[in-house]
mmCIF file of C-alpha atoms in Angstrom:
data_model
loop_
_atom_site.group_PDB
_atom_site.id
_atom_site.type_symbol
_atom_site.label_atom_id
_atom_site.label_comp_id
_atom_site.label_asym_id
_atom_site.label_seq_id
_atom_site.Cartn_x
_atom_site.Cartn_y
_atom_site.Cartn_z
ATOM 1 C CA GLY L 278 -167.998 141.482 104.529
ATOM 2 C CA GLU L 279 -170.068 142.706 107.431
ATOM 3 C CA ASN L 280 -169.357 141.395 110.930
ATOM 4 C CA VAL L 281 -171.622 142.032 113.928
ATOM 5 C CA GLU L 282 -170.509 141.607 117.521
ATOM 6 C CA GLN L 283 -173.099 141.500 120.315
ATOM 7 C CA HIS L 284 -172.609 141.901 124.074
ATOM 8 C CA PRO L 285 -173.288 140.597 126.610
ATOM 9 C CA SER L 286 -174.052 136.990 125.755
ATOM 10 C CA THR L 287 -176.174 136.653 128.893
ATOM 11 C CA LEU L 288 -177.892 139.305 130.979
ATOM 12 C CA SER L 289 -179.903 138.950 134.148
ATOM 13 C CA VAL L 290 -181.862 141.872 135.606
ATOM 14 C CA GLN L 291 -184.473 142.376 138.286
ATOM 15 C CA GLU L 292 -188.025 142.918 137.185
ATOM 16 C CA GLY L 293 -188.669 146.620 136.759
ATOM 17 C CA ASP L 294 -185.032 147.467 136.051
ATOM 18 C CA SER L 295 -183.647 148.422 132.644
ATOM 19 C CA ALA L 296 -181.692 146.183 130.266
ATOM 20 C CA VAL L 297 -179.194 147.316 127.628
ATOM 21 C CA ILE L 298 -177.739 145.162 124.854
ATOM 22 C CA LYS L 299 -174.975 146.498 122.602
ATOM 23 C CA CYS L 300 -173.831 145.633 119.097
ATOM 24 C CA THR L 301 -170.982 146.809 116.919
ATOM 25 C CA TYR L 302 -170.696 146.407 113.160
ATOM 26 C CA SER L 303 -167.762 146.580 110.803
ATOM 27 C CA ASP L 304 -169.163 147.808 107.472
ATOM 28 C CA SER L 305 -169.669 151.583 107.502
ATOM 29 C CA ALA L 306 -171.974 151.214 104.496
ATOM 30 C CA SER L 307 -174.561 149.285 106.526
ATOM 31 C CA ASN L 308 -177.720 151.318 106.846
ATOM 32 C CA TYR L 309 -180.420 149.124 108.393
ATOM 33 C CA PHE L 310 -180.366 147.662 111.907
ATOM 34 C CA PRO L 311 -183.221 145.456 113.152
ATOM 35 C CA TRP L 312 -183.608 143.759 116.518
ATOM 36 C CA TYR L 313 -185.298 140.390 116.938
ATOM 37 C CA LYS L 314 -186.669 138.617 119.998
ATOM 38 C CA GLN L 315 -186.702 134.818 120.056
ATOM 39 C CA GLU L 316 -188.515 132.896 122.750
ATOM 40 C CA LEU L 317 -187.560 129.293 123.424
ATOM 41 C CA GLY L 318 -188.587 127.047 120.545
ATOM 42 C CA LYS L 319 -190.125 129.919 118.601
ATOM 43 C CA ARG L 320 -189.216 131.956 115.547
ATOM 44 C CA PRO L 321 -187.285 135.246 115.696
ATOM 45 C CA GLN L 322 -189.721 138.157 115.762
ATOM 46 C CA LEU L 323 -188.896 141.718 114.791
ATOM 47 C CA ILE L 324 -189.358 144.076 117.735
ATOM 48 C CA ILE L 325 -187.824 147.319 116.481
ATOM 49 C CA ASP L 326 -185.551 148.563 113.713
ATOM 50 C CA ILE L 327 -183.622 151.718 112.876
ATOM 51 C CA ARG L 328 -182.142 153.167 109.721
ATOM 52 C CA SER L 329 -178.882 155.061 109.418
ATOM 53 C CA ASN L 330 -180.532 158.437 108.935
ATOM 54 C CA VAL L 331 -182.001 158.270 112.457
ATOM 55 C CA GLY L 332 -180.149 158.348 115.769
ATOM 56 C CA GLU L 333 -182.842 156.997 118.053
ATOM 57 C CA LYS L 334 -186.208 155.285 117.827
ATOM 58 C CA LYS L 335 -188.633 154.417 120.593
ATOM 59 C CA ASP L 336 -191.633 152.116 120.857
ATOM 60 C CA GLN L 337 -193.205 152.053 124.321
ATOM 61 C CA ARG L 338 -190.673 150.363 126.645
ATOM 62 C CA ILE L 339 -188.214 149.600 123.862
ATOM 63 C CA ALA L 340 -185.726 152.001 122.302
ATOM 64 C CA VAL L 341 -182.808 151.660 119.936
ATOM 65 C CA THR L 342 -179.922 154.103 119.539
ATOM 66 C CA LEU L 343 -177.436 154.254 116.683
ATOM 67 C CA ASN L 344 -173.983 155.834 116.619
ATOM 68 C CA LYS L 345 -172.791 155.729 113.019
ATOM 69 C CA THR L 346 -169.418 157.259 113.775
ATOM 70 C CA ALA L 347 -168.580 154.595 116.314
ATOM 71 C CA LYS L 348 -170.459 151.907 114.353
ATOM 72 C CA HIS L 349 -172.484 150.680 117.254
ATOM 73 C CA PHE L 350 -176.153 150.433 118.165
ATOM 74 C CA SER L 351 -177.952 149.457 121.326
ATOM 75 C CA LEU L 352 -181.288 148.095 122.496
ATOM 76 C CA HIS L 353 -182.777 149.546 125.660
ATOM 77 C CA ILE L 354 -185.674 147.901 127.502
ATOM 78 C CA THR L 355 -187.137 149.836 130.420
ATOM 79 C CA GLU L 356 -189.420 148.608 133.207
ATOM 80 C CA THR L 357 -188.599 145.018 132.366
ATOM 81 C CA GLN L 358 -191.226 142.323 132.844
ATOM 82 C CA PRO L 359 -190.944 138.511 133.069
ATOM 83 C CA GLU L 360 -192.277 138.184 129.502
ATOM 84 C CA ASP L 361 -189.231 140.095 128.267
ATOM 85 C CA SER L 362 -187.148 136.995 129.030
ATOM 86 C CA ALA L 363 -185.885 135.684 125.673
ATOM 87 C CA VAL L 364 -182.861 135.696 123.370
ATOM 88 C CA TYR L 365 -182.380 139.002 121.564
ATOM 89 C CA PHE L 366 -180.516 139.314 118.269
ATOM 90 C CA CYS L 367 -179.205 142.427 116.583
ATOM 91 C CA ALA L 368 -178.490 142.511 112.863
ATOM 92 C CA ALA L 369 -177.011 144.796 110.251
ATOM 93 C CA SER L 370 -177.762 145.057 106.565
ATOM 94 C CA PRO L 371 -175.193 146.499 104.167
ATOM 95 C CA GLN L 372 -176.417 149.206 101.816
ATOM 96 C CA GLY L 373 -177.582 147.785 98.541
ATOM 97 C CA ALA L 374 -177.837 144.264 99.928
ATOM 98 C CA GLN L 375 -180.842 142.690 101.560
ATOM 99 C CA LYS L 376 -178.967 140.173 103.583
ATOM 100 C CA LEU L 377 -178.947 140.479 107.354
ATOM 101 C CA VAL L 378 -175.820 139.646 109.334
ATOM 102 C CA PHE L 379 -176.817 138.668 112.862
ATOM 103 C CA GLY L 380 -175.039 139.046 116.161
ATOM 104 C CA GLN L 381 -174.585 135.964 118.332
ATOM 105 C CA GLY L 382 -177.535 136.785 120.571
ATOM 106 C CA THR L 383 -178.085 137.824 124.191
ATOM 107 C CA ARG L 384 -180.021 135.623 126.576
ATOM 108 C CA LEU L 385 -181.991 138.023 128.777
ATOM 109 C CA THR L 386 -183.480 136.740 132.013
ATOM 110 C CA ILE L 387 -185.845 138.869 134.077
ATOM 111 C CA ASN L 388 -185.882 137.853 137.714
ATOM 112 C CA PRO L 389 -189.172 138.408 139.587
ATOM 113 C CA ASP W 33 -198.366 134.516 112.103
ATOM 114 C CA ALA W 34 -195.830 136.040 109.712
ATOM 115 C CA GLY W 35 -197.427 134.451 106.674
ATOM 116 C CA VAL W 36 -194.674 131.897 106.088
ATOM 117 C CA ILE W 37 -195.568 128.224 106.346
ATOM 118 C CA GLN W 38 -192.712 125.789 106.751
ATOM 119 C CA SER W 39 -192.897 122.024 106.596
ATOM 120 C CA PRO W 40 -192.172 119.704 108.139
ATOM 121 C CA ARG W 41 -191.905 121.250 111.625
ATOM 122 C CA HIS W 42 -189.677 118.409 112.758
ATOM 123 C CA GLU W 43 -187.622 115.913 110.782
ATOM 124 C CA VAL W 44 -185.517 113.055 112.103
ATOM 125 C CA THR W 45 -183.633 110.959 109.605
ATOM 126 C CA GLU W 46 -180.510 108.868 109.247
ATOM 127 C CA MET W 47 -177.327 110.207 107.753
ATOM 128 C CA GLY W 48 -177.025 109.706 104.041
ATOM 129 C CA GLN W 49 -180.718 110.282 103.406
ATOM 130 C CA GLU W 50 -182.045 113.116 101.289
ATOM 131 C CA VAL W 51 -183.863 115.844 103.204
ATOM 132 C CA THR W 52 -186.239 118.380 101.653
ATOM 133 C CA LEU W 53 -187.460 121.387 103.606
ATOM 134 C CA ARG W 54 -190.367 123.424 102.292
ATOM 135 C CA CYS W 55 -191.446 127.029 102.560
ATOM 136 C CA LYS W 56 -194.732 128.543 101.424
ATOM 137 C CA PRO W 57 -194.850 132.317 101.744
ATOM 138 C CA ILE W 58 -197.954 134.426 101.466
ATOM 139 C CA SER W 59 -198.349 136.496 98.341
ATOM 140 C CA GLY W 60 -196.987 140.012 98.059
ATOM 141 C CA HIS W 61 -193.416 139.362 99.134
ATOM 142 C CA ASN W 62 -190.444 140.146 96.925
ATOM 143 C CA SER W 63 -187.671 138.315 98.695
ATOM 144 C CA LEU W 64 -187.230 134.954 100.391
ATOM 145 C CA PHE W 65 -184.386 133.918 102.681
ATOM 146 C CA TRP W 66 -183.193 130.571 104.078
ATOM 147 C CA TYR W 67 -181.367 130.612 107.442
ATOM 148 C CA ARG W 68 -179.788 127.936 109.603
ATOM 149 C CA GLN W 69 -179.620 128.294 113.392
ATOM 150 C CA THR W 70 -177.301 126.351 115.681
ATOM 151 C CA MET W 71 -175.957 126.999 119.156
ATOM 152 C CA MET W 72 -172.404 127.164 117.896
ATOM 153 C CA ARG W 73 -172.845 129.327 114.804
ATOM 154 C CA GLY W 74 -176.012 131.280 115.582
ATOM 155 C CA LEU W 75 -178.238 132.480 112.740
ATOM 156 C CA GLU W 76 -176.577 132.103 109.351
ATOM 157 C CA LEU W 77 -177.977 133.177 105.997
ATOM 158 C CA LEU W 78 -177.717 130.321 103.510
ATOM 159 C CA ILE W 79 -179.275 131.815 100.375
ATOM 160 C CA TYR W 80 -181.818 134.405 99.299
ATOM 161 C CA PHE W 81 -184.036 135.036 96.306
ATOM 162 C CA ASN W 82 -185.424 138.251 94.817
ATOM 163 C CA ASN W 83 -188.526 137.760 92.683
ATOM 164 C CA ASN W 84 -187.775 134.010 92.618
ATOM 165 C CA VAL W 85 -184.204 134.496 91.335
ATOM 166 C CA PRO W 86 -181.268 133.379 93.526
ATOM 167 C CA ILE W 87 -179.184 136.437 94.409
ATOM 168 C CA ASP W 88 -176.628 135.294 96.958
ATOM 169 C CA ASP W 89 -175.847 131.668 97.800
ATOM 170 C CA SER W 90 -172.474 132.332 99.389
ATOM 171 C CA GLY W 91 -173.758 130.992 102.697
ATOM 172 C CA MET W 92 -174.612 127.558 101.350
ATOM 173 C CA PRO W 93 -172.100 125.373 103.190
ATOM 174 C CA GLU W 94 -171.443 122.677 100.593
ATOM 175 C CA ASP W 95 -172.584 121.229 97.314
ATOM 176 C CA ARG W 96 -174.773 118.894 99.317
ATOM 177 C CA PHE W 97 -177.088 121.865 99.871
ATOM 178 C CA SER W 98 -179.326 123.214 97.119
ATOM 179 C CA ALA W 99 -182.314 125.565 97.057
ATOM 180 C CA LYS W 100 -184.976 126.314 94.504
ATOM 181 C CA MET W 101 -187.830 128.728 94.104
ATOM 182 C CA PRO W 102 -189.908 127.588 91.138
ATOM 183 C CA ASN W 103 -192.602 130.197 91.784
ATOM 184 C CA ALA W 104 -193.490 132.998 94.166
ATOM 185 C CA SER W 105 -195.412 130.755 96.542
ATOM 186 C CA PHE W 106 -192.984 127.895 97.067
ATOM 187 C CA SER W 107 -189.333 127.258 97.872
ATOM 188 C CA THR W 108 -187.344 124.183 98.861
ATOM 189 C CA LEU W 109 -184.024 123.593 100.581
ATOM 190 C CA LYS W 110 -182.555 120.190 99.894
ATOM 191 C CA ILE W 111 -179.678 118.369 101.579
ATOM 192 C CA GLN W 112 -178.308 115.312 99.814
ATOM 193 C CA PRO W 113 -176.689 113.341 101.353
ATOM 194 C CA SER W 114 -177.411 114.536 104.893
ATOM 195 C CA GLU W 115 -174.816 114.403 107.687
ATOM 196 C CA PRO W 116 -175.151 114.694 111.501
ATOM 197 C CA ARG W 117 -173.537 118.159 111.426
ATOM 198 C CA ASP W 118 -176.483 119.391 109.372
ATOM 199 C CA SER W 119 -178.674 119.076 112.467
ATOM 200 C CA ALA W 120 -180.101 122.545 113.147
ATOM 201 C CA VAL W 121 -183.243 124.634 112.950
ATOM 202 C CA TYR W 122 -183.816 125.926 109.433
ATOM 203 C CA PHE W 123 -185.855 129.097 109.006
ATOM 204 C CA CYS W 124 -187.453 130.608 105.943
ATOM 205 C CA ALA W 125 -188.068 134.372 106.005
ATOM 206 C CA ILE W 126 -189.638 136.877 103.637
ATOM 207 C CA SER W 127 -189.626 140.601 103.061
ATOM 208 C CA PHE W 128 -192.161 142.645 101.162
ATOM 209 C CA SER W 129 -190.008 144.915 99.057
ATOM 210 C CA LEU W 130 -186.505 145.166 97.707
ATOM 211 C CA GLY W 131 -183.848 147.079 99.602
ATOM 212 C CA ASN W 132 -183.345 147.048 103.348
ATOM 213 C CA GLN W 133 -186.669 145.920 104.765
ATOM 214 C CA PRO W 134 -187.834 143.912 107.771
ATOM 215 C CA GLN W 135 -187.698 140.162 107.401
ATOM 216 C CA HIS W 136 -190.471 137.981 108.790
ATOM 217 C CA PHE W 137 -189.633 134.455 109.826
ATOM 218 C CA GLY W 138 -191.560 131.224 109.588
ATOM 219 C CA ASP W 139 -191.740 128.815 112.534
ATOM 220 C CA GLY W 140 -188.778 126.804 111.299
ATOM 221 C CA THR W 141 -187.968 123.136 110.732
ATOM 222 C CA ARG W 142 -186.039 121.329 113.458
ATOM 223 C CA LEU W 143 -183.815 118.839 111.650
ATOM 224 C CA SER W 144 -182.016 115.997 113.384
ATOM 225 C CA ILE W 145 -179.657 113.760 111.429
ATOM 226 C CA LEU W 146 -178.745 110.584 113.289
#
């Protein structure tokens, strides 16, 4: 079955700097890759997603890149702000299945 | 608001008791998912339904866990008997079409088994 590895487990950056979180997946048939943000005590919320027929997708300060050959995808946050502090989860969904397999999460802290 | 109402928000009970978690999704969804979140194991899919039919329950940890979806607007996750290691946050999520689509989570139930 699918396995998703996420790095780093914790990340601390200065406000205004960029943050990058990386994930690798094992199943080459996976074709959908969402990213979720979870604030303390809250539910995971979808922030951006990408499908396997696209290499990059951007939404304001957030971008996701996908390398199908290497089976890895990354989340990029530019001009970080204190409200970006949260736990971020990547996930992969195998083709033909709706289930999401989540990475272990990255705790991002933005230092003012 | 993702349109998924979970109840209760918090539950504290003694081991051995039966626990029932509830999920009420808004109309229009096709699929419903139950997840468990712990520090040690992260977010794990327990079971999911398509059009109220269970599709994959391979994540259900033991026979003590069961889930039902009697209609499109209601689902339950039951643990009987409960054990301290079942303590976790349980999330219900929905998606609005079949295939690979975004999932939208409810606010979760924080379960503590003493």
